[in-house]
PDB file of C-alpha atoms and ligand atoms in Angstrom:
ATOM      1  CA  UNK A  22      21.872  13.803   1.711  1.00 46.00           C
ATOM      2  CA  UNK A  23      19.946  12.314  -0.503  1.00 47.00           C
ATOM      3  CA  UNK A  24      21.705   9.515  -0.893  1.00 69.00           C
ATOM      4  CA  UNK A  25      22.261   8.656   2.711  1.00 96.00           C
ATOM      5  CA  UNK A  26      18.544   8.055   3.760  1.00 98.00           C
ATOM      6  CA  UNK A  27      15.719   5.540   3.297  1.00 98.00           C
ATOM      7  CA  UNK A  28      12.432   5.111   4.250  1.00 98.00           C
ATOM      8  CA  UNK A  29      10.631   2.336   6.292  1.00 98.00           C
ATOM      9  CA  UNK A  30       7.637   0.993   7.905  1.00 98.00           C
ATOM     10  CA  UNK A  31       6.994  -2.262   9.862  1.00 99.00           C
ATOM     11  CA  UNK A  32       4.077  -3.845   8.406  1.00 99.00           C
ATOM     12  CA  UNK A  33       0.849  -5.081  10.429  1.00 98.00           C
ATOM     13  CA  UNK A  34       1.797  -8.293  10.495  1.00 98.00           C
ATOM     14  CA  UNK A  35       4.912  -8.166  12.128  1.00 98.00           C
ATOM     15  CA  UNK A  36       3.442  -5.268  14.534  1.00 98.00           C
ATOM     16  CA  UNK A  37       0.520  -7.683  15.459  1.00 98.00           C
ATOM     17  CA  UNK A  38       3.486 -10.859  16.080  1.00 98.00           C
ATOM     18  CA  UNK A  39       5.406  -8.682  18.437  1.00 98.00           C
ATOM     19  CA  UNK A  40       8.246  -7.910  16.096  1.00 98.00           C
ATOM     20  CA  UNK A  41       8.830  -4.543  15.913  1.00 98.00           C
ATOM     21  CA  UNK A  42      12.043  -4.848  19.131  1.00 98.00           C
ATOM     22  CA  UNK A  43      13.464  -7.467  16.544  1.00 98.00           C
ATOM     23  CA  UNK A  44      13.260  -5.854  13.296  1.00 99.00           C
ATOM     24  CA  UNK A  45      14.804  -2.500  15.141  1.00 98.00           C
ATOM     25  CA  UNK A  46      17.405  -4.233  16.473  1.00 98.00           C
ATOM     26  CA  UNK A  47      18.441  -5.532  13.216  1.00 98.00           C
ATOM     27  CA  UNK A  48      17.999  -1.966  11.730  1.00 98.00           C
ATOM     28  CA  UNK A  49      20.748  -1.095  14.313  1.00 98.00           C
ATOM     29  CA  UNK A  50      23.291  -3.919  14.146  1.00 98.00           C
ATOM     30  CA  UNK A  51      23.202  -3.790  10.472  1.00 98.00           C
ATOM     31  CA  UNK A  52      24.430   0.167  10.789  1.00 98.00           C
ATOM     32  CA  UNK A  53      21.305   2.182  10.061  1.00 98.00           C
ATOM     33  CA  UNK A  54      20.916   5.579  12.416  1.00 98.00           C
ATOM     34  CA  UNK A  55      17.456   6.246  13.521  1.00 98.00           C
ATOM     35  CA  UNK A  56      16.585   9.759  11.849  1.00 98.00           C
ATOM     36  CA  UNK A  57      13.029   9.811  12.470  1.00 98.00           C
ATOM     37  CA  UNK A  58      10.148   7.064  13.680  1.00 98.00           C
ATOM     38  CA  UNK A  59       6.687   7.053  14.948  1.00 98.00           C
ATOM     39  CA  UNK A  60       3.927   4.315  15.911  1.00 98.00           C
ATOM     40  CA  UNK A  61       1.099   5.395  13.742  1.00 98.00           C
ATOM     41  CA  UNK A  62      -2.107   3.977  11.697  1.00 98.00           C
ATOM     42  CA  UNK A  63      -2.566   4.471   8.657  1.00 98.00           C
ATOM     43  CA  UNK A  64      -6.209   5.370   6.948  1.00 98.00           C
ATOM     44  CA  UNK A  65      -7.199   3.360   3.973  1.00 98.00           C
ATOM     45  CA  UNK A  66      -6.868   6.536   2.090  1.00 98.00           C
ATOM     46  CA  UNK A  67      -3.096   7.576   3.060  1.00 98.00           C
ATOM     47  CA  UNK A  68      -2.588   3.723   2.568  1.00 98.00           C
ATOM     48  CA  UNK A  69      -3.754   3.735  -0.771  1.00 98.00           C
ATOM     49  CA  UNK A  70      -2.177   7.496  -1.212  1.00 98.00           C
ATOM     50  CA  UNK A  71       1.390   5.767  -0.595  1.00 98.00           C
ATOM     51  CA  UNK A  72       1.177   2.882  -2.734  1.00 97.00           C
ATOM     52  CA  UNK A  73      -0.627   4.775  -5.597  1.00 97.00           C
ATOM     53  CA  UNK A  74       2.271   3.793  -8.014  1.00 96.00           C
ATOM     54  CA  UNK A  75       0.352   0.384  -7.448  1.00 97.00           C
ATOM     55  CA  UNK A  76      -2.946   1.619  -8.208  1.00 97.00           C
ATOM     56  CA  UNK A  77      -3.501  -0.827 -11.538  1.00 98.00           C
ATOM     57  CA  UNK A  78      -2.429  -4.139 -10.157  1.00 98.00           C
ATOM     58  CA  UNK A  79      -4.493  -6.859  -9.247  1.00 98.00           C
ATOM     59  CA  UNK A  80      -3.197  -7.175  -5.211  1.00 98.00           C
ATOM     60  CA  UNK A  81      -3.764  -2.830  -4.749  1.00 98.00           C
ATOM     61  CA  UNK A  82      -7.608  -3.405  -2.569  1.00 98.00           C
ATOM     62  CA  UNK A  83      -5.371  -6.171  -0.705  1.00 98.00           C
ATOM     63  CA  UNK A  84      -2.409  -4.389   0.017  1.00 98.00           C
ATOM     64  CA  UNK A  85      -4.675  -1.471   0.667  1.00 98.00           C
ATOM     65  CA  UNK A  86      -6.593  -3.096   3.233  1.00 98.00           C
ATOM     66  CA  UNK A  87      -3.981  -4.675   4.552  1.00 98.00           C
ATOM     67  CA  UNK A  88      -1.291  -1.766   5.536  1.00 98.00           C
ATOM     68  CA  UNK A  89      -4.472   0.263   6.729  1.00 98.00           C
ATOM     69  CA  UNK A  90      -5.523  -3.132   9.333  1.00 98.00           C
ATOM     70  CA  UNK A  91      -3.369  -2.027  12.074  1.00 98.00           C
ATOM     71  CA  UNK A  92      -0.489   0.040  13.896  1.00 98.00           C
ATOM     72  CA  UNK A  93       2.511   0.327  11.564  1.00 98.00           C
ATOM     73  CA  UNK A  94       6.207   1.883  12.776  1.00 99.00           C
ATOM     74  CA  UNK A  95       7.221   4.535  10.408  1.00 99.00           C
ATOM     75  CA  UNK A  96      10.899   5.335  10.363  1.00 99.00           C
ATOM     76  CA  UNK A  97      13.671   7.347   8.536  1.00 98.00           C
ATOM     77  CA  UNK A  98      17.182   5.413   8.144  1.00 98.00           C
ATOM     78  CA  UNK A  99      20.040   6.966   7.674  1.00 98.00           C
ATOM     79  CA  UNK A 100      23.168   5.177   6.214  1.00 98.00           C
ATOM     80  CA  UNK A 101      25.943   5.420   3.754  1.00 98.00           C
ATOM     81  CA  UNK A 102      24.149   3.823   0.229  1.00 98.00           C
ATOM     82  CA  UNK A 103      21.155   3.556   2.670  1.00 98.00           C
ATOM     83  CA  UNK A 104      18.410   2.657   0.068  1.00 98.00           C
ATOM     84  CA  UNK A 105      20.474  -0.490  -1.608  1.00 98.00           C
ATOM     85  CA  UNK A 106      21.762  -1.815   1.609  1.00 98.00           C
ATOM     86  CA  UNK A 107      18.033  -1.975   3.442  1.00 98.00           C
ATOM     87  CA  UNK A 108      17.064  -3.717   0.467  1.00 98.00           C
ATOM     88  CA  UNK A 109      19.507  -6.084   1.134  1.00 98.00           C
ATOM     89  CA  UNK A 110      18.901  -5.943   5.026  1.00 99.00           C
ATOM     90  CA  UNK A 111      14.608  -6.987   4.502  1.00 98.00           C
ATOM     91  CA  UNK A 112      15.521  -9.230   1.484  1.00 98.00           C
ATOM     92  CA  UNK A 113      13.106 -10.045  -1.771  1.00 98.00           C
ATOM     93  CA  UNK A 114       9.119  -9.128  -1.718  1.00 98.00           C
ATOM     94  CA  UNK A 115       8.381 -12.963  -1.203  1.00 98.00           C
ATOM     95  CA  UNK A 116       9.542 -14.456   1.530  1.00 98.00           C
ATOM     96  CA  UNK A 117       9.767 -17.701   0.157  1.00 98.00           C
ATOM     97  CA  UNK A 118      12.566 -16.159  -2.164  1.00 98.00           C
ATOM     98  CA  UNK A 119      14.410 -13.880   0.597  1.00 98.00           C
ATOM     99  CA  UNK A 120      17.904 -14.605   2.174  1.00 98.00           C
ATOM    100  CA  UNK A 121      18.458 -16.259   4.883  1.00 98.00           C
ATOM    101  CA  UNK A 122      19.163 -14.029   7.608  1.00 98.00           C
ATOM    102  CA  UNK A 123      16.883 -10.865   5.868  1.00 98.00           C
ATOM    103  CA  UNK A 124      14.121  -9.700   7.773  1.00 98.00           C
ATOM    104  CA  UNK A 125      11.548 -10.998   5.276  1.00 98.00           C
ATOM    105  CA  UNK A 126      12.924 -14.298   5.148  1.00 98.00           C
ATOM    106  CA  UNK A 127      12.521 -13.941   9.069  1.00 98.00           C
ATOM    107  CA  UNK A 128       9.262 -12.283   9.844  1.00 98.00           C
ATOM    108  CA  UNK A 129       7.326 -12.197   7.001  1.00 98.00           C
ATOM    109  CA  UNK A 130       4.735 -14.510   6.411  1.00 96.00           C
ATOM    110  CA  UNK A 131       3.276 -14.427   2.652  1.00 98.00           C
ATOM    111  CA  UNK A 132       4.202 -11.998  -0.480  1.00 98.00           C
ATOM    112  CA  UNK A 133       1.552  -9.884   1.002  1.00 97.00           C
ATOM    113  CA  UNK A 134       2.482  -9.776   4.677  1.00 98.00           C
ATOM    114  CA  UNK A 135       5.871  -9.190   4.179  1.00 98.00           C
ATOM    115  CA  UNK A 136       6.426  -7.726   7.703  1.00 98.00           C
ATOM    116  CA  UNK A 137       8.529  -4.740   6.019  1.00 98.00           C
ATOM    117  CA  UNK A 138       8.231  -1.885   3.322  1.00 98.00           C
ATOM    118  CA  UNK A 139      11.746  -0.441   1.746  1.00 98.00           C
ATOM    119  CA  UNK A 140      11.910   2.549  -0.478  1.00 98.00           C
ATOM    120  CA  UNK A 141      13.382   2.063  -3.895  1.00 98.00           C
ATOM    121  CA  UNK A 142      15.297   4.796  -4.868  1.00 98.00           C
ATOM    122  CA  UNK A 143      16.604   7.786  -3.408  1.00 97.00           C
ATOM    123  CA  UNK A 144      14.125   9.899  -4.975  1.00 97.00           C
ATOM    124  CA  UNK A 145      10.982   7.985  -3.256  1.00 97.00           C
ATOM    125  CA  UNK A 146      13.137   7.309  -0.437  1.00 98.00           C
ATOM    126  CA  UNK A 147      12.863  10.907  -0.116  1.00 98.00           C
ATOM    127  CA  UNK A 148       9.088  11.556  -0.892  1.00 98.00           C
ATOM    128  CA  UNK A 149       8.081   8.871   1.647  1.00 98.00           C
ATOM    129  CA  UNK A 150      10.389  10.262   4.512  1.00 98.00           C
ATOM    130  CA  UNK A 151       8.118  13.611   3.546  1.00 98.00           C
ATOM    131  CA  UNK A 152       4.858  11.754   3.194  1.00 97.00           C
ATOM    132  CA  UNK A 153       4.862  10.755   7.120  1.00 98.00           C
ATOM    133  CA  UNK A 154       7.325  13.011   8.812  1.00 98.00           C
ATOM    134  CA  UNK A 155       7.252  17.074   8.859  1.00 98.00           C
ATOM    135  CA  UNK A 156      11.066  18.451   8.523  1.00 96.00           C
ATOM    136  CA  UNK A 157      11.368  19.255  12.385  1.00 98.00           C
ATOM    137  CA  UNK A 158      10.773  15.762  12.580  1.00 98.00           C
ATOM    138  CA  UNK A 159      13.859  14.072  11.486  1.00 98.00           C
ATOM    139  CA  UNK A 160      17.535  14.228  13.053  1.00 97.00           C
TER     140      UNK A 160
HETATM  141  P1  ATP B   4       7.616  -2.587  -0.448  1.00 85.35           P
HETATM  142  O1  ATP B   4       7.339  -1.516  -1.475  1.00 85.35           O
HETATM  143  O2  ATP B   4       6.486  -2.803   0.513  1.00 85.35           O
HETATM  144  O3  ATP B   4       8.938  -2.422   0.221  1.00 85.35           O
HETATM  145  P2  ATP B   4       8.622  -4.288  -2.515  1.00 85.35           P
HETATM  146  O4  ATP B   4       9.264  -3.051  -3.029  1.00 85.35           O
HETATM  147  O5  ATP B   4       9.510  -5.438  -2.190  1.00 85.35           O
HETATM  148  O6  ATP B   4       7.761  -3.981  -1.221  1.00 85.35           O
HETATM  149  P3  ATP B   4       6.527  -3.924  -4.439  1.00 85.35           P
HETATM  150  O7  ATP B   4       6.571  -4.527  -5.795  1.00 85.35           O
HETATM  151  O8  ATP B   4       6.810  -2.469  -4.299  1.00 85.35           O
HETATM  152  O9  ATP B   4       7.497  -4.787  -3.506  1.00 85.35           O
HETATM  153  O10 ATP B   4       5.108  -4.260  -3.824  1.00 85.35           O
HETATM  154  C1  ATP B   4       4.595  -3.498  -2.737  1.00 85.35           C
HETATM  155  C2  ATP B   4       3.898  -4.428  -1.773  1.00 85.35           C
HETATM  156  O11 ATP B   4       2.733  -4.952  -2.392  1.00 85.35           O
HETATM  157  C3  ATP B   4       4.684  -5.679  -1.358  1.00 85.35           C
HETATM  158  O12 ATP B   4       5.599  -5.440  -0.333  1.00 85.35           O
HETATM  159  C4  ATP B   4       3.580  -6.597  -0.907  1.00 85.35           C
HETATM  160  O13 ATP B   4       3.120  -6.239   0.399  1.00 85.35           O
HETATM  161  C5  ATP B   4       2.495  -6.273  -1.913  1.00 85.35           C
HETATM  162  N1  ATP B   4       2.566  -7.188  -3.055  1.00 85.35           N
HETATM  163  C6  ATP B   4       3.463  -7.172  -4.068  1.00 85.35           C
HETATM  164  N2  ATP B   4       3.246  -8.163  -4.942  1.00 85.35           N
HETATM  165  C7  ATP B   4       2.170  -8.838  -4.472  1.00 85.35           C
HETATM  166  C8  ATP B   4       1.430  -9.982  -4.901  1.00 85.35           C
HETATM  167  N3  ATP B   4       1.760 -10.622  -6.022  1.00 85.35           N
HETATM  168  N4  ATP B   4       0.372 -10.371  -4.153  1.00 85.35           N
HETATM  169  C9  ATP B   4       0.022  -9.729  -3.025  1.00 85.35           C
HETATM  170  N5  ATP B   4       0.677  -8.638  -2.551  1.00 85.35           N
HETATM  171  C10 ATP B   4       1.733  -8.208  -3.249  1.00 85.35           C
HETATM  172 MG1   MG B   5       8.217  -1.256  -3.346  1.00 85.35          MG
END
C-alpha cells in the first residue's frame, strides 16, 4: 500500500483565497482517490512537530507561524506512484519555478505561501497520513 498513498494539506494561503474547491478538483481530474480529509488548524506546536526535519533552517519560525495562521485541509491521496505524481501535480517549492498548469504555479503566491504541502517519499508519506488521521479514518 505503501506505495499507492500520499499525504497533503492545503496551505493558509490558498484556504484564506478561496481555493480549496480548485485545488480538489484538480486532485480529482488528475486521478487521485480521496482516502481521508479534514478541515482542521493546526497549533504552532503540531506545526512545528510536522516540519521538525526543518528545525535548523533559517525560514523554520516562518514556516512555523505560517502553517499554524489559519484553517488548513488535510487529506490522504491515493494513486498508483501517488507520491511522484502529486509532486508533479503541485509543481516546484517556488512558484516562480513551477509548471505551468501545477497547482503552485497556480495558487501559490511566494516560496513560503506555496498554497500546497506534498510528502516526499513513501515512508513520510506514510508518517504524515498517521500524524493527522487515526486508522478508522482513512478509506
Ligand atoms: P512541502 O514540504 O510543504 O510540500 P517542499 O517539499 O516543496 O514543500 P521543503 O523543502 O520541504 O519544500 O520546504 C517545506 C516548506 O518550507 C515549503 O513548502 C515552504 O512553505 C517553506 N520553505 C522552503 N524553503 C523556503 C525558503 N527559502 N523561504 C521560506 N520558506 C521556505
Ligand atoms: Mg517537503
Amino acid at each position: 500500500m505503501a506505495g499507492n498513498i500520499t499525504f497533503t494539506m492545503i496551505k493558509p494561503d490558498a484556504v484564506k483565497a478561496g481555493n480549496i474547491g480548485n485545488v480538489l478538483a484538480m486532485v480529482n481530474n488528475a486521478g487521485f482517490r480521496i482516502k481521508a480529509m479534514k478541515y482542521t488548524k493546526l497549533s504552532a506546536e503540531k506545526a512545528g512537530e510536522f516540519y521538525a526535519v526543518h528545525k535548523e533552517r533559517p525560514f523554520y519560525g516562518e514556516l512555523v507561524e505560517f502553517m499554524s495562521s489559519g484553517p488548513i485541509v488535510a487529506a490522504v491521496l491515493e494513486k498508483d506512484n501517488a507520491v511522484e505524481d502529486y509532486r508533479k501535480l503541485i509543481g516546484a517549492t517556488n512558484p516562480a519555478e513551477a509548471a505551468d498548469g501545477t497547482i503552485r504555479k497556480l495558487y501559490a503566491t511566494s516560496i513560503g505561501e506555496n498554497a500546497v504541502h506534498g510528502a516526499d517519499s513513501d515512508e513520510n508519506a506514510l508518517i504524515e497520513a498517521n500524524f493527522h488521521f487515526a486508522g478508522t479514518e482513512m478509506f
